[in-house]
Structures are given as C-alpha cells and as structure tokens.
Amino acid sequence: MNPQPLFLHNTLSRNKERFEPQQPPLVGLYVCGPTVYGEAHLGHARPYLTFDVLVRYLRLQGYRVRYVRNITDVGHLEHDADEGEDKIARKARLEQVEPMEVAERYTRSFHASMQALNILPPDIEPRASGHIPEQLHMIEELMKLGFAYESAGSVYFDVAAYAAQYPYGQLSGRVADELLAGAGNERRALEGQSEKRNPADFALWKKAQPTHIMRWSSPWSEGFPGWHIECSAMSRKYLGEPFDIHGGGMDLLFPHHESEIAQSQACCGQVPARWWMHNNMVTIDGQKMGKSLGNFITLNELFAGNHPRLSQAFDPMVIRFFVLQAHYRSTLDFSSEALQAAEKGYKRFMDGVGVLMQLKSDASGDDFAVDSFVSSLYDALNDDLNTPMLIARIYEFLPQIHRMHEGKAHLSAKSLTRLQQAVQSLVTEVLGLTATQQQTGTHLNGVMDLLMDIRQQAKERRDFASSDEIRKRLELLGIQIKDGKDKSEWSLS
RNA sequence: GGUCGGAUGGCCGAGUGGCUAGGCAGAGCUCUGCAAAAGCUCCUACAGCGGUUCGAAUCCGCUUCCGACCUCCA
C-alpha cells in the first residue's frame, strides 16, 4: 500500500492535481471507447493502455474502480463521404452485410487485440445502440430546459443559449463568442448547416436520409443520435454526476468533450467529471496516426508483421512496453526501428526482473537501501503516471540485481521479499507486463531434451564438430541454443 | 486566422534552477572449445538569439521550425 498522494494532470486546470475521489474508496472512470467500423490500430491502443495502467494502479492502491468504456456502434456522419451517409452503413453496403454485423465483427476484433495487449476489460462496456432511450431522454430534457431546438426533424444544441448561462469552451480554451461568430468555419461544408441557428451548434439527433440504414424512432424523426450525446447519457447512467475521471485522446478535447460538458452541465448544472485526462497521439513520420490520414498500422498487422513499414512481427507485450516507455501526455513516434529497440530492451528488462524473482536471501544485512528504491518507483507513478520514469529506475537497478545474483551483494530476507513484492506488483499488476509466452508442446520439449542430452555428451567428449552441427541445424529450424557453464538452454527465436 | 502543445546525443525517450535519466545502436573488456546470450566499462546532448540568476535543458522575451485541435478520427 502506498501512502504517498497521487497527482494526475487535469486538462480542466492544465495542472497536476492531487487525486482524491469523491467517495473513497470508490472511483468512477469513463473512457471514450472505439467506433467499431474498422480494425483497431496502434493509435487506438494508446488511450486504452494509458487508462489500463491508471485503473490497475488505482486498484493496487485499494480503490474500488468502476471503469466504463463505451462501444460506439451507431455510426456518425462521415463528412467526406459522398452522400454523407453513416460510417457503419457505408461499410455495410460495401460489404453486403447488416450494419450491426459489421459492428459486431470489429467489436470482437477490438476485444481480441485488447486482450493480446493484456488490457483489462472495463467493468461496463455500454453500446450506444443499446442506450437510445437514455439518449432520447437527455435530448428531451435539454429541449425542455431551452438548450436545444428542433429543426427539420433534427435536434441541435443551442450553444448561444448555453453560453449565456455557463462558461463554454473552458476545457479546450475556445472562446465562445468567437465560435458563435463562426471563427474557423471558413472551410466547413458540413451538411445540415442551414438548419442550425448558429454554426457552433451541434447535433443531438439527426434525421436519417433515405439511404441511411441505421435508424431509430424518436419524437422528431426516424434518425440516429448526435455525435456526443451517447457519452453523456451513458456516463450519467452508470457513474452519476459528477464522476471522478473522464479520459480519452487529446483529439477528442474539442468538440467531443467540450460538447459533453455542455450537454451535461445544461442538464445537471455541473461539469460531469472532476478530472479530464487526455493522452497524446501516436505519430508516424511526425504526423498523427489516424484513420482519415490513411497512415495507420493496425494492431493485427503489428502482431503479424504484415505491413510494408514493418520489418518483422512484434509480440503484443513489446507493443505494450513500447507505448509505456513514453509518457502518456507526450507524442510517441512510431517506427519499426523504435519497436525493435523496445523489443531488445524489453527482453533485457524482463530477464532482469526474472532474475530478481529467483533470488534467495543468504544474509542478515542489506547492501543497499531497498525502501528508498521502492518509494522512488511509486514516486514515478504518483507523478502523473510517469511510466517511463518507473521503467528507467528499474533498469538502473538491474546491475544491483545481477551483483546479488553473482553473490557480490546481499539483502536480508525481509528486504529482499519487500523488493520482490514491490517490483512484482508494479511490473506485473500495474504495467501489466508478462514474459512473452513461448508456445511449445510436450512433444517438442521431449525431443529437445533428448537432443540437448546428446549434444551435451558430445561436448563432454570434446566432439565439437557434432555439437556445432546440432546447434547450426537447430538454428536453421528457428531454435536457438545458448551454452552456459554447466548446461545449455534453448528457445524458439 | 484562433486555441493548445512541442523542438533533448546516431535513433527512441525522461527530466520545471545546481547532483551526467533510461533504452537501442556503436566501441572496448569479461565469460566461453567456438558461437550466441549475458555482465561490466565508455560515448556528457538539450533549435537559435537575448535576458533573469552565483548557477538554466529547466524561468522570461524574441526568432525559426514542427505538430494537434477548430470536420468523423484514440
């Protein structure tokens, strides 16, 4: 248990603030989940990884976290689609399947990728399509309160009416007057603009065009919910208002999260979440990795090494380690070289941790201060989840571990146990890193034991021609032999 | 144009006033029948120009360059 306070950066104040939930030990966390109309890519992995570490750390500290992460399966208007049709509907027509079939397929694929990355599932994973009544209800409330209006079957949020009563733009630093005056709208050609009272207004409900397949009944039209209302309605339903932490990618800051705040504040009179946390983007060649830019690499491509930019396949744990080696609020530049560096570093890291776990105490005194080292590890996480700092401090400690392993340094049983427990819980439970799994069957293990015995006998006869022949031919089969002092080890490469 | 964030050694990436982060690559060494792996050692960078300070990668100003958001996007 860590007695030190945890500081988390709050986008609302642009400062690190000491985290204290409203009703300890309960913590309510909402994270914007994926829109399931395509394969998850590396950029998607970042927020889920970031908040996975947060949830794991909070739980280690004894908090009871309710983690809600939605699945957006109702589709949203696609601006650059020719007919302005629903993203999911468009994909469905192309693939000749039901829209929900597409959503289901990519939801399953998303779950598989998350599991591979050892990202714990959220406690509640609500689907937008399953919460249409809640969204309709919230829209009706907003209309009743005078913050929304109907226009040609669609319903829009009235930003001017809202801004007259509440501060608008506080999260993103936008100035309400300028937005209302249409600043930055020069390049907009959004469909439906003429229906709005003001260009800054955003849709709560959209009337479906005849070609639009995904549609639900509402008091105003057959249509579908607007771009931001699902998160407001679902977070309110499962976490109440206000809840503790709302998370998501930086690109959602505006308009998505700003709109969520406006909707919820208009309804309930307060900002819906106390902490707003935003992870930075994954870049590739200095540019954001994103669907619309077409420069993304899917997680499955990374796991399989199946992309022109990749020289090899990467273990999901290496991807996880790679992402955690950068602080979540910094951009992270992707390249195959950077991943290869992470792969090698990860192996050394986990090997060192593995050596530590095998250590036995044979001393009564301590050769170094375990307590200050362990607290320095917690300090890193307490400082706005500084995972790269945590990793670096463990790396720095690796030589000490090796000195102990060689019998050149010692720790008492009590200190060693404390060290092992701390590293174990931080590396395995919080960072979520586990040794990469080697898939070997019992048959292979048996055959390899036999071969290794034969080779060992050859070595003892100083028949190096034979032992080298075995090693060379196994290497061609993808099995690597490493000779130690007394015995040899093998591994699939 | 507006809002926000960056520029750190060959590459990735921490660090908000003094104590050379760390990883990868590279060099040397140890171990070893050889190889591989591993371990040890070395490699002292902070875009530019001013300013504040005993002292600045870190604070302030200016300049240059880059990115995110302002339109679905993690």
Coordinates of C-alpha atoms (C1' of nucleotides) in Angstrom, one line a residue:
Chain A
M1 CA 0.0 0.0 0.0
N2 CA 1.4 3.3 -1.0
P3 CA 0.8 6.2 1.4
Q4 CA 2.1 8.9 -1.0
P5 CA -0.5 11.1 -2.7
L6 CA -1.2 10.5 -6.4
F7 CA -1.0 13.6 -8.7
L8 CA -2.8 13.5 -12.0
H9 CA -2.9 16.1 -14.7
N10 CA -6.3 17.7 -15.2
T11 CA -6.9 19.2 -18.5
L12 CA -9.6 21.4 -17.0
S13 CA -7.0 23.3 -14.9
R14 CA -3.9 22.4 -17.0
N15 CA -2.2 21.4 -13.8
K16 CA -1.3 18.3 -11.9
E17 CA -3.7 18.0 -9.0
R18 CA -3.8 15.7 -6.1
F19 CA -6.2 12.9 -6.9
E20 CA -8.9 12.3 -4.3
P21 CA -12.2 10.6 -5.3
Q22 CA -15.4 12.0 -4.1
Q23 CA -16.4 8.9 -2.1
P24 CA -13.3 6.9 -1.3
P25 CA -12.7 4.1 -1.9
L26 CA -15.0 4.3 -4.9
V27 CA -13.7 5.8 -8.2
G28 CA -15.8 6.3 -11.3
L29 CA -13.9 6.4 -14.5
Y30 CA -15.3 6.9 -18.0
V31 CA -13.1 6.5 -21.1
C32 CA -14.3 7.2 -24.7
G33 CA -14.2 3.8 -26.5
P34 CA -13.8 2.9 -30.1
T35 CA -16.1 3.4 -33.1
V36 CA -16.3 -0.1 -34.4
Y37 CA -16.2 0.3 -38.1
G38 CA -12.6 -0.7 -38.7
E39 CA -9.7 -2.6 -37.3
A40 CA -8.1 -1.1 -34.2
H41 CA -4.7 0.5 -34.9
L42 CA -1.7 1.5 -32.8
G43 CA -3.2 4.9 -32.2
H44 CA -6.3 3.3 -30.6
A45 CA -4.1 1.2 -28.3
R46 CA -2.7 4.3 -26.6
P47 CA -5.6 5.6 -24.6
Y48 CA -6.8 2.1 -23.6
L49 CA -3.3 1.2 -22.5
T50 CA -2.9 4.5 -20.6
F51 CA -6.2 4.1 -18.7
D52 CA -5.5 0.4 -18.2
V53 CA -2.4 1.4 -16.2
L54 CA -4.4 4.0 -14.3
V55 CA -7.1 1.5 -13.4
R56 CA -4.5 -1.1 -12.3
Y57 CA -2.6 1.5 -10.2
L58 CA -5.8 2.8 -8.5
R59 CA -6.8 -0.8 -7.7
L60 CA -3.4 -1.6 -6.3
Q61 CA -3.8 1.4 -4.0
G62 CA -7.0 -0.1 -2.7
Y63 CA -9.6 1.9 -4.7
R64 CA -12.7 0.2 -6.0
V65 CA -12.9 1.5 -9.5
R66 CA -15.9 1.3 -11.8
Y67 CA -14.4 1.5 -15.2
V68 CA -16.9 2.3 -18.0
R69 CA -15.8 2.4 -21.6
N70 CA -18.3 2.6 -24.4
I71 CA -18.6 1.0 -27.8
T72 CA -19.8 3.4 -30.4
D73 CA -21.8 1.3 -32.8
V74 CA -24.5 3.7 -34.1
G75 CA -22.1 5.4 -36.6
H76 CA -21.7 9.0 -37.1
L77 CA -22.0 11.2 -40.2
E78 CA -19.0 10.9 -42.4
H79 CA -18.1 14.3 -43.6
D80 CA -16.0 13.3 -46.6
A81 CA -18.3 10.5 -47.7
D82 CA -20.1 11.5 -50.9
E83 CA -23.6 11.1 -49.7
G84 CA -22.9 12.0 -46.1
E85 CA -24.0 8.5 -45.1
D86 CA -23.4 6.8 -41.8
K87 CA -19.9 5.3 -41.4
I88 CA -21.1 2.0 -40.4
A89 CA -23.9 2.0 -43.0
R90 CA -21.4 2.8 -45.7
K91 CA -19.1 0.0 -44.8
A92 CA -22.0 -2.4 -44.6
R93 CA -23.2 -1.6 -48.0
L94 CA -19.8 -2.1 -49.4
E95 CA -19.5 -5.5 -47.7
Q96 CA -23.1 -6.5 -48.3
V97 CA -23.9 -7.2 -44.7
E98 CA -26.1 -5.8 -41.9
P99 CA -24.6 -2.7 -40.2
M100 CA -24.8 -4.5 -36.8
E101 CA -22.8 -7.4 -38.3
V102 CA -20.0 -5.0 -39.2
A103 CA -20.1 -3.5 -35.7
E104 CA -20.1 -7.0 -34.1
R105 CA -17.2 -8.1 -36.2
Y106 CA -15.0 -5.2 -35.3
T107 CA -16.0 -5.2 -31.7
R108 CA -14.8 -8.8 -31.4
S109 CA -11.6 -7.9 -33.2
F110 CA -11.1 -5.0 -30.9
H111 CA -11.6 -7.2 -27.9
A112 CA -9.1 -9.7 -29.1
S113 CA -6.5 -7.0 -29.7
M114 CA -7.1 -5.6 -26.2
Q115 CA -6.7 -9.0 -24.7
A116 CA -3.5 -9.6 -26.5
L117 CA -2.1 -6.4 -25.1
N118 CA -3.2 -7.5 -21.6
I119 CA -5.6 -4.6 -21.3
L120 CA -8.2 -5.5 -18.7
P121 CA -11.8 -5.2 -19.9
P122 CA -13.8 -2.4 -18.5
D123 CA -16.4 -3.2 -15.8
I124 CA -19.2 -1.9 -18.0
E125 CA -18.9 -1.7 -21.8
P126 CA -22.1 0.0 -22.9
R127 CA -23.1 0.2 -26.5
A128 CA -24.6 3.4 -27.9
S129 CA -27.1 1.3 -29.8
G130 CA -28.3 -0.2 -26.5
H131 CA -28.9 3.2 -24.9
I132 CA -31.1 5.0 -27.4
P133 CA -33.9 5.6 -24.8
E134 CA -31.4 7.2 -22.4
Q135 CA -30.1 9.5 -25.1
L136 CA -33.6 10.4 -26.2
H137 CA -34.5 11.2 -22.6
M138 CA -31.5 13.5 -22.3
I139 CA -32.3 15.3 -25.5
E140 CA -35.9 15.9 -24.3
E141 CA -34.5 17.3 -21.0
L142 CA -32.3 19.7 -22.9
M143 CA -35.2 20.8 -25.1
K144 CA -37.4 21.3 -22.0
L145 CA -34.7 23.5 -20.4
G146 CA -34.4 25.6 -23.5
F147 CA -30.9 24.4 -24.5
A148 CA -32.0 22.5 -27.6
Y149 CA -34.3 23.1 -30.6
E150 CA -35.8 21.0 -33.3
S151 CA -35.2 21.9 -36.9
A152 CA -36.4 19.9 -39.9
G153 CA -36.6 16.7 -37.9
S154 CA -33.2 17.1 -36.3
V155 CA -32.4 18.5 -32.9
Y156 CA -29.5 20.8 -32.2
F157 CA -27.8 22.0 -29.1
D158 CA -28.2 25.8 -28.7
V159 CA -24.7 27.0 -27.9
A160 CA -25.6 30.6 -27.7
A161 CA -28.3 29.9 -25.1
Y162 CA -25.9 27.8 -23.2
A163 CA -23.1 30.3 -23.3
A164 CA -25.4 32.9 -21.9
Q165 CA -25.6 30.9 -18.7
Y166 CA -22.5 28.8 -18.5
P167 CA -18.9 29.2 -19.5
Y168 CA -18.5 27.4 -22.8
G169 CA -15.1 26.4 -24.1
Q170 CA -13.3 26.1 -20.7
L171 CA -11.9 22.7 -21.4
S172 CA -10.4 23.4 -24.8
G173 CA -9.6 27.1 -24.3
R174 CA -12.0 28.1 -27.0
V175 CA -13.7 31.4 -26.8
A176 CA -17.5 31.1 -27.0
D177 CA -18.0 34.5 -28.8
E178 CA -15.6 33.6 -31.5
L179 CA -17.1 30.2 -32.1
L180 CA -20.5 31.7 -32.2
A181 CA -19.3 34.3 -34.7
G182 CA -18.2 31.4 -36.9
A183 CA -14.5 31.7 -36.5
G184 CA -12.6 28.9 -38.2
N185 CA -15.7 27.8 -40.1
E186 CA -14.4 29.1 -43.5
R187 CA -13.5 25.6 -44.6
R188 CA -16.6 23.9 -43.3
A189 CA -19.1 22.5 -45.7
L190 CA -21.0 20.4 -43.2
E191 CA -24.3 19.1 -44.3
G192 CA -27.2 20.5 -42.3
Q193 CA -25.5 23.8 -41.5
S194 CA -28.5 25.7 -42.8
E195 CA -30.8 24.0 -40.3
K196 CA -28.8 25.4 -37.4
R197 CA -29.5 28.7 -35.7
N198 CA -25.7 29.1 -35.3
P199 CA -22.8 27.3 -36.9
A200 CA -21.4 26.5 -33.5
D201 CA -24.5 24.4 -32.6
F202 CA -24.1 20.7 -32.7
A203 CA -26.5 17.8 -33.4
L204 CA -28.2 15.9 -30.7
W205 CA -30.4 14.0 -33.1
K206 CA -30.1 13.7 -36.8
K207 CA -33.0 12.8 -39.2
A208 CA -31.9 9.9 -41.3
Q209 CA -31.6 10.3 -45.1
P210 CA -33.4 7.6 -47.1
T211 CA -30.1 5.8 -47.8
H212 CA -29.2 5.8 -44.1
I213 CA -29.7 2.2 -42.8
M214 CA -29.1 2.6 -39.1
R215 CA -32.1 4.4 -37.7
W216 CA -34.3 4.6 -34.6
S217 CA -37.7 6.2 -33.9
S218 CA -37.8 9.4 -32.0
P219 CA -40.4 12.2 -31.3
W220 CA -38.8 14.2 -34.1
S221 CA -37.9 11.8 -36.9
E222 CA -36.6 8.4 -37.8
G223 CA -32.9 9.0 -37.3
F224 CA -29.9 8.5 -35.1
P225 CA -28.3 10.2 -32.1
G226 CA -25.8 13.0 -32.5
W227 CA -22.1 12.8 -32.1
H228 CA -21.6 13.5 -28.4
I229 CA -24.8 12.6 -26.6
E230 CA -24.0 8.9 -26.1
C231 CA -21.1 9.5 -23.7
S232 CA -23.1 12.0 -21.7
A233 CA -26.1 9.7 -21.4
M234 CA -24.1 6.5 -20.6
S235 CA -21.6 8.0 -18.2
R236 CA -24.5 9.6 -16.3
K237 CA -26.4 6.3 -16.2
Y238 CA -23.6 4.2 -14.8
L239 CA -21.5 6.7 -12.9
G240 CA -23.8 9.5 -11.9
E241 CA -22.8 13.1 -11.9
P242 CA -20.3 14.3 -11.3
F243 CA -18.0 11.3 -11.5
D244 CA -14.3 11.2 -10.8
I245 CA -12.3 10.8 -14.1
H246 CA -13.1 11.2 -17.7
G247 CA -10.5 10.1 -20.1
G248 CA -9.8 10.0 -23.8
G249 CA -7.4 11.0 -26.6
M250 CA -6.4 14.6 -27.0
D251 CA -8.1 14.8 -30.3
L252 CA -11.4 14.4 -28.5
L253 CA -10.9 17.5 -26.5
F254 CA -12.8 19.6 -28.9
P255 CA -15.5 19.3 -29.9
H256 CA -16.4 16.0 -28.3
H257 CA -15.5 16.6 -24.6
E258 CA -16.5 20.2 -24.7
S259 CA -19.9 19.2 -26.0
E260 CA -20.2 16.5 -23.4
I261 CA -19.6 19.1 -20.7
A262 CA -22.1 21.5 -22.3
Q263 CA -24.8 18.8 -22.5
S264 CA -24.3 17.5 -19.0
Q265 CA -23.9 20.9 -17.4
A266 CA -27.0 22.2 -19.2
C267 CA -28.9 19.1 -17.9
C268 CA -27.5 18.8 -14.4
G269 CA -25.9 22.1 -13.6
Q270 CA -22.4 20.9 -13.2
V271 CA -19.4 19.7 -15.2
P272 CA -19.9 16.0 -15.4
A273 CA -16.4 14.8 -14.4
R274 CA -13.9 16.3 -12.0
W275 CA -10.8 15.1 -13.8
W276 CA -10.3 15.2 -17.5
M277 CA -7.3 13.3 -18.7
H278 CA -6.1 13.2 -22.3
N279 CA -3.4 11.1 -23.8
N280 CA -1.3 12.4 -26.7
M281 CA -1.2 10.9 -30.2
V282 CA 1.0 8.2 -31.7
T283 CA 2.7 9.8 -34.7
I284 CA 4.3 8.3 -37.7
D285 CA 6.8 10.4 -39.7
G286 CA 5.9 13.2 -37.3
Q287 CA 2.2 13.1 -38.2
K288 CA -0.7 11.8 -36.2
M289 CA -1.6 8.2 -37.0
G290 CA -5.2 8.3 -37.9
K291 CA -7.9 6.7 -40.0
S292 CA -8.6 9.6 -42.2
L293 CA -4.9 10.1 -43.0
G294 CA -4.5 6.5 -44.0
N295 CA -1.2 6.2 -42.3
F296 CA -2.2 3.8 -39.6
I297 CA -0.9 0.4 -38.8
T298 CA -3.4 -2.0 -37.3
L299 CA -2.7 -4.0 -34.2
N300 CA -3.2 -7.2 -36.1
E301 CA -0.6 -6.1 -38.6
L302 CA 1.8 -5.3 -35.9
F303 CA 1.3 -8.7 -34.2
A304 CA 1.7 -10.5 -37.6
G305 CA 4.4 -8.2 -39.0
N306 CA 2.2 -7.8 -42.0
H307 CA 2.8 -4.2 -43.2
P308 CA 5.3 -2.6 -45.6
R309 CA 6.6 -0.4 -42.8
L310 CA 7.4 -3.4 -40.5
S311 CA 10.5 -5.5 -40.8
Q312 CA 9.1 -8.2 -38.5
A313 CA 6.2 -9.2 -36.3
F314 CA 6.1 -7.8 -32.7
D315 CA 4.9 -9.5 -29.6
P316 CA 1.9 -7.6 -28.1
M317 CA 3.9 -7.3 -24.9
V318 CA 6.6 -5.5 -26.8
I319 CA 4.0 -3.1 -28.2
R320 CA 2.7 -2.5 -24.6
F321 CA 6.2 -1.9 -23.4
F322 CA 6.9 0.5 -26.3
V323 CA 3.9 2.6 -25.5
L324 CA 4.6 2.7 -21.8
Q325 CA 8.2 3.9 -22.4
A326 CA 6.8 7.2 -23.4
H327 CA 4.7 9.4 -21.0
Y328 CA 1.1 9.4 -21.9
R329 CA 0.9 13.1 -22.5
S330 CA 3.8 13.2 -25.0
T331 CA 3.5 12.3 -28.6
L332 CA 5.0 8.9 -29.4
D333 CA 6.8 8.5 -32.7
F334 CA 6.3 5.1 -34.3
S335 CA 8.9 3.4 -36.4
S336 CA 10.0 -0.2 -36.9
E337 CA 13.4 0.7 -35.6
A338 CA 11.9 2.2 -32.4
L339 CA 9.9 -1.0 -31.9
Q340 CA 13.0 -3.2 -32.5
A341 CA 14.8 -1.2 -29.8
A342 CA 11.9 -1.7 -27.5
E343 CA 11.9 -5.4 -28.2
K344 CA 15.5 -5.8 -27.2
G345 CA 15.1 -3.5 -24.2
Y346 CA 12.0 -5.4 -23.1
K347 CA 13.8 -8.7 -23.1
R348 CA 16.7 -7.4 -21.0
F349 CA 14.2 -5.7 -18.7
M350 CA 12.1 -8.8 -18.1
D351 CA 15.1 -11.1 -17.9
G352 CA 16.5 -8.9 -15.1
V353 CA 13.1 -8.9 -13.3
G354 CA 13.0 -12.7 -13.7
V355 CA 16.5 -13.0 -12.1
L356 CA 15.3 -10.8 -9.2
M357 CA 12.3 -13.1 -8.6
Q358 CA 14.6 -16.1 -8.4
L359 CA 17.0 -14.6 -5.8
K360 CA 17.3 -16.2 -2.4
S361 CA 18.5 -14.3 0.6
D362 CA 21.6 -15.5 2.4
A363 CA 22.4 -12.5 4.5
S364 CA 21.3 -10.7 7.6
G365 CA 22.3 -7.2 6.5
D366 CA 21.4 -5.0 3.5
D367 CA 24.0 -3.8 1.0
F368 CA 21.7 -1.0 -0.3
A369 CA 18.5 0.8 0.7
V370 CA 15.5 -1.1 -0.5
D371 CA 13.0 1.3 1.0
S372 CA 14.2 4.4 -0.8
F373 CA 14.4 2.5 -4.1
V374 CA 10.9 1.1 -3.7
S375 CA 9.5 4.5 -2.9
S376 CA 11.2 6.0 -5.9
L377 CA 9.3 3.6 -8.0
Y378 CA 6.0 4.7 -6.5
D379 CA 7.1 8.3 -6.8
A380 CA 7.3 7.9 -10.5
L381 CA 3.7 6.7 -10.8
N382 CA 2.4 9.2 -8.4
D383 CA 3.8 11.9 -10.6
D384 CA 1.0 11.8 -13.2
L385 CA 1.7 8.1 -14.1
N386 CA 5.2 8.5 -15.2
T387 CA 5.7 5.0 -16.6
P388 CA 8.9 5.8 -18.5
M389 CA 10.5 7.0 -15.2
L390 CA 9.4 3.9 -13.5
I391 CA 10.9 1.7 -16.2
A392 CA 14.1 3.7 -16.2
R393 CA 14.5 3.3 -12.4
I394 CA 14.1 -0.4 -12.7
Y395 CA 16.6 -0.5 -15.5
E396 CA 19.1 1.4 -13.3
F397 CA 18.6 -1.2 -10.6
L398 CA 19.4 -4.1 -12.9
P399 CA 23.1 -4.1 -12.2
Q400 CA 22.4 -4.4 -8.4
I401 CA 20.2 -7.5 -9.2
H402 CA 23.0 -9.1 -11.2
R403 CA 25.5 -8.3 -8.4
M404 CA 23.2 -10.1 -6.0
H405 CA 22.8 -13.0 -8.4
E406 CA 26.6 -13.3 -8.5
G407 CA 26.8 -13.2 -4.8
K408 CA 28.6 -9.9 -4.7
A409 CA 25.8 -8.1 -2.9
H410 CA 23.3 -9.2 -0.4
L411 CA 19.9 -8.4 1.1
S412 CA 18.2 -9.7 4.2
A413 CA 15.3 -12.0 3.7
K414 CA 12.9 -9.2 4.8
S415 CA 14.4 -6.6 2.4
L416 CA 14.6 -9.0 -0.5
T417 CA 10.9 -10.0 -0.1
R418 CA 9.9 -6.4 0.1
L419 CA 11.8 -5.6 -3.1
Q420 CA 10.5 -8.7 -4.9
Q421 CA 6.9 -7.9 -4.0
A422 CA 7.1 -4.3 -5.0
V423 CA 8.7 -5.0 -8.3
Q424 CA 6.4 -7.8 -9.0
S425 CA 3.2 -5.8 -8.3
L426 CA 4.4 -2.8 -10.2
V427 CA 5.7 -4.6 -13.3
T428 CA 3.1 -7.4 -13.5
E429 CA 0.0 -5.8 -12.0
V430 CA 0.4 -2.1 -12.8
L431 CA 2.4 -2.1 -16.0
G432 CA 0.7 -5.3 -17.0
L433 CA 3.9 -6.8 -18.4
T434 CA 4.3 -10.5 -18.5
A435 CA 7.1 -12.7 -20.0
T436 CA 6.4 -13.4 -23.7
Q437 CA 4.8 -16.8 -23.9
Q438 CA 6.6 -19.5 -25.8
Q439 CA 4.3 -21.9 -27.4
T440 CA 5.9 -25.3 -27.1
G441 CA 4.2 -28.6 -27.0
T442 CA 5.2 -31.5 -24.8
H443 CA 6.4 -33.4 -27.8
L444 CA 8.8 -30.7 -28.8
N445 CA 10.0 -30.4 -25.2
G446 CA 10.7 -34.1 -25.0
V447 CA 12.5 -34.2 -28.4
M448 CA 14.6 -31.1 -27.4
D449 CA 15.5 -32.7 -24.1
L450 CA 16.8 -35.7 -26.0
L451 CA 18.8 -33.6 -28.4
M452 CA 20.2 -31.5 -25.7
D453 CA 21.4 -34.6 -23.8
I454 CA 23.1 -36.0 -26.9
R455 CA 24.7 -32.7 -27.6
Q456 CA 25.9 -32.3 -24.0
Q457 CA 27.5 -35.8 -24.2
A458 CA 29.3 -34.8 -27.5
K459 CA 30.6 -31.7 -25.8
E460 CA 31.9 -33.7 -22.9
R461 CA 33.8 -35.9 -25.4
R462 CA 35.1 -32.7 -26.9
D463 CA 33.3 -33.7 -30.1
F464 CA 32.6 -30.1 -31.0
A465 CA 32.0 -31.0 -34.7
S466 CA 28.9 -32.8 -33.6
S467 CA 27.7 -30.3 -31.1
D468 CA 28.2 -27.4 -33.5
E469 CA 26.3 -29.4 -36.2
I470 CA 23.3 -29.8 -33.9
R471 CA 23.4 -26.2 -32.9
K472 CA 23.7 -25.0 -36.5
R473 CA 20.9 -27.2 -37.8
L474 CA 18.5 -26.3 -35.0
E475 CA 19.2 -22.6 -35.7
L476 CA 18.0 -23.2 -39.3
L477 CA 14.8 -24.5 -37.8
G478 CA 14.4 -21.4 -35.7
I479 CA 15.6 -22.9 -32.4
Q480 CA 18.4 -21.1 -30.7
I481 CA 20.9 -22.8 -28.4
K482 CA 22.7 -20.9 -25.7
D483 CA 25.5 -22.6 -23.9
G484 CA 26.0 -21.9 -20.3
K485 CA 28.8 -23.0 -17.9
D486 CA 27.2 -26.4 -17.0
K487 CA 24.1 -26.6 -19.1
S488 CA 22.7 -25.3 -22.3
E489 CA 19.3 -23.6 -22.9
W490 CA 17.2 -23.5 -26.0
S491 CA 14.5 -21.2 -27.2
L492 CA 12.3 -20.5 -30.2
S493 CA 13.6 -17.5 -32.0
Chain B
rG1 C1' -6.7 33.1 -38.7
rG2 C1' -7.9 31.1 -33.4
rU3 C1' -6.8 27.6 -29.2
rC4 C1' -3.1 24.3 -27.3
rG5 C1' 1.4 21.6 -27.3
rG6 C1' 6.4 20.6 -29.0
rA7 C1' 11.9 21.2 -30.7
rU8 C1' 16.9 17.0 -25.9
rG9 C1' 23.1 13.0 -28.0
rG10 C1' 23.2 8.3 -34.5
rC11 C1' 17.7 6.7 -33.2
rC12 C1' 13.6 6.4 -29.3
rG13 C1' 12.6 8.9 -25.0
rA14 C1' 12.6 11.1 -19.3
rG15 C1' 13.8 15.5 -16.8
rU16 C1' 10.2 22.7 -14.4
rG17 C1' 17.2 26.0 -11.4
rG18 C1' 22.7 23.1 -9.2
rC19 C1' 23.6 16.2 -8.3
rU20 C1' 26.0 13.0 -16.3
rA21 C1' 17.6 9.6 -16.6
rG22 C1' 16.9 5.2 -19.2
rG23 C1' 16.6 2.2 -23.6
rC24 C1' 18.5 0.9 -28.7
rA25 C1' 22.7 1.4 -31.8
rG26 C1' 28.3 1.9 -31.6
rA27 C1' 33.3 0.9 -29.2
rG28 C1' 36.3 -1.9 -25.6
rC29 C1' 36.5 -5.8 -22.0
rU30 C1' 35.0 -10.3 -19.1
rC31 C1' 32.9 -15.1 -19.5
rU32 C1' 33.3 -19.1 -23.3
rG33 C1' 36.2 -25.0 -27.0
rC34 C1' 33.8 -21.7 -30.6
rA35 C1' 29.3 -19.1 -31.3
rA36 C1' 25.2 -16.8 -29.1
rA37 C1' 23.5 -14.7 -24.8
rA38 C1' 24.7 -12.2 -20.5
rG39 C1' 27.5 -8.9 -17.5
rC40 C1' 31.0 -4.7 -16.9
rU41 C1' 33.0 -0.1 -18.9
rC42 C1' 32.9 4.1 -22.4
rC43 C1' 30.1 7.5 -25.6
rU44 C1' 28.2 14.4 -21.0
rA45 C1' 23.1 16.2 -25.7
rC46 C1' 19.3 19.9 -24.7
rA47 C1' 16.6 24.5 -32.1
rG48 C1' 18.8 29.8 -32.4
rC49 C1' 19.5 34.7 -30.1
rG50 C1' 19.0 37.8 -25.9
rG51 C1' 17.6 38.3 -20.6
rU52 C1' 16.9 36.9 -15.1
rU53 C1' 20.3 34.2 -11.6
rC54 C1' 26.2 32.7 -8.0
rG55 C1' 24.2 28.9 -11.3
rA56 C1' 19.3 27.4 -16.8
rA57 C1' 17.8 21.8 -20.9
rU58 C1' 14.7 23.7 -16.9
rC59 C1' 12.3 30.7 -15.7
rC60 C1' 11.3 35.3 -19.1
rG61 C1' 11.3 37.6 -24.1
rC62 C1' 12.1 37.2 -29.3
rU63 C1' 13.1 34.2 -33.8
rU64 C1' 13.0 29.8 -36.7
rC65 C1' 10.8 25.1 -37.4
rC66 C1' 7.1 21.1 -36.3
rG67 C1' 2.5 19.0 -34.6
rA68 C1' -2.6 18.6 -32.6
rC69 C1' -7.5 20.7 -32.5
rC70 C1' -11.0 24.2 -34.8
rU71 C1' -14.7 18.5 -39.7
rC72 C1' -15.7 11.8 -38.3
rC73 C1' -10.9 10.4 -36.1
rA74 C1' -7.6 7.4 -29.9

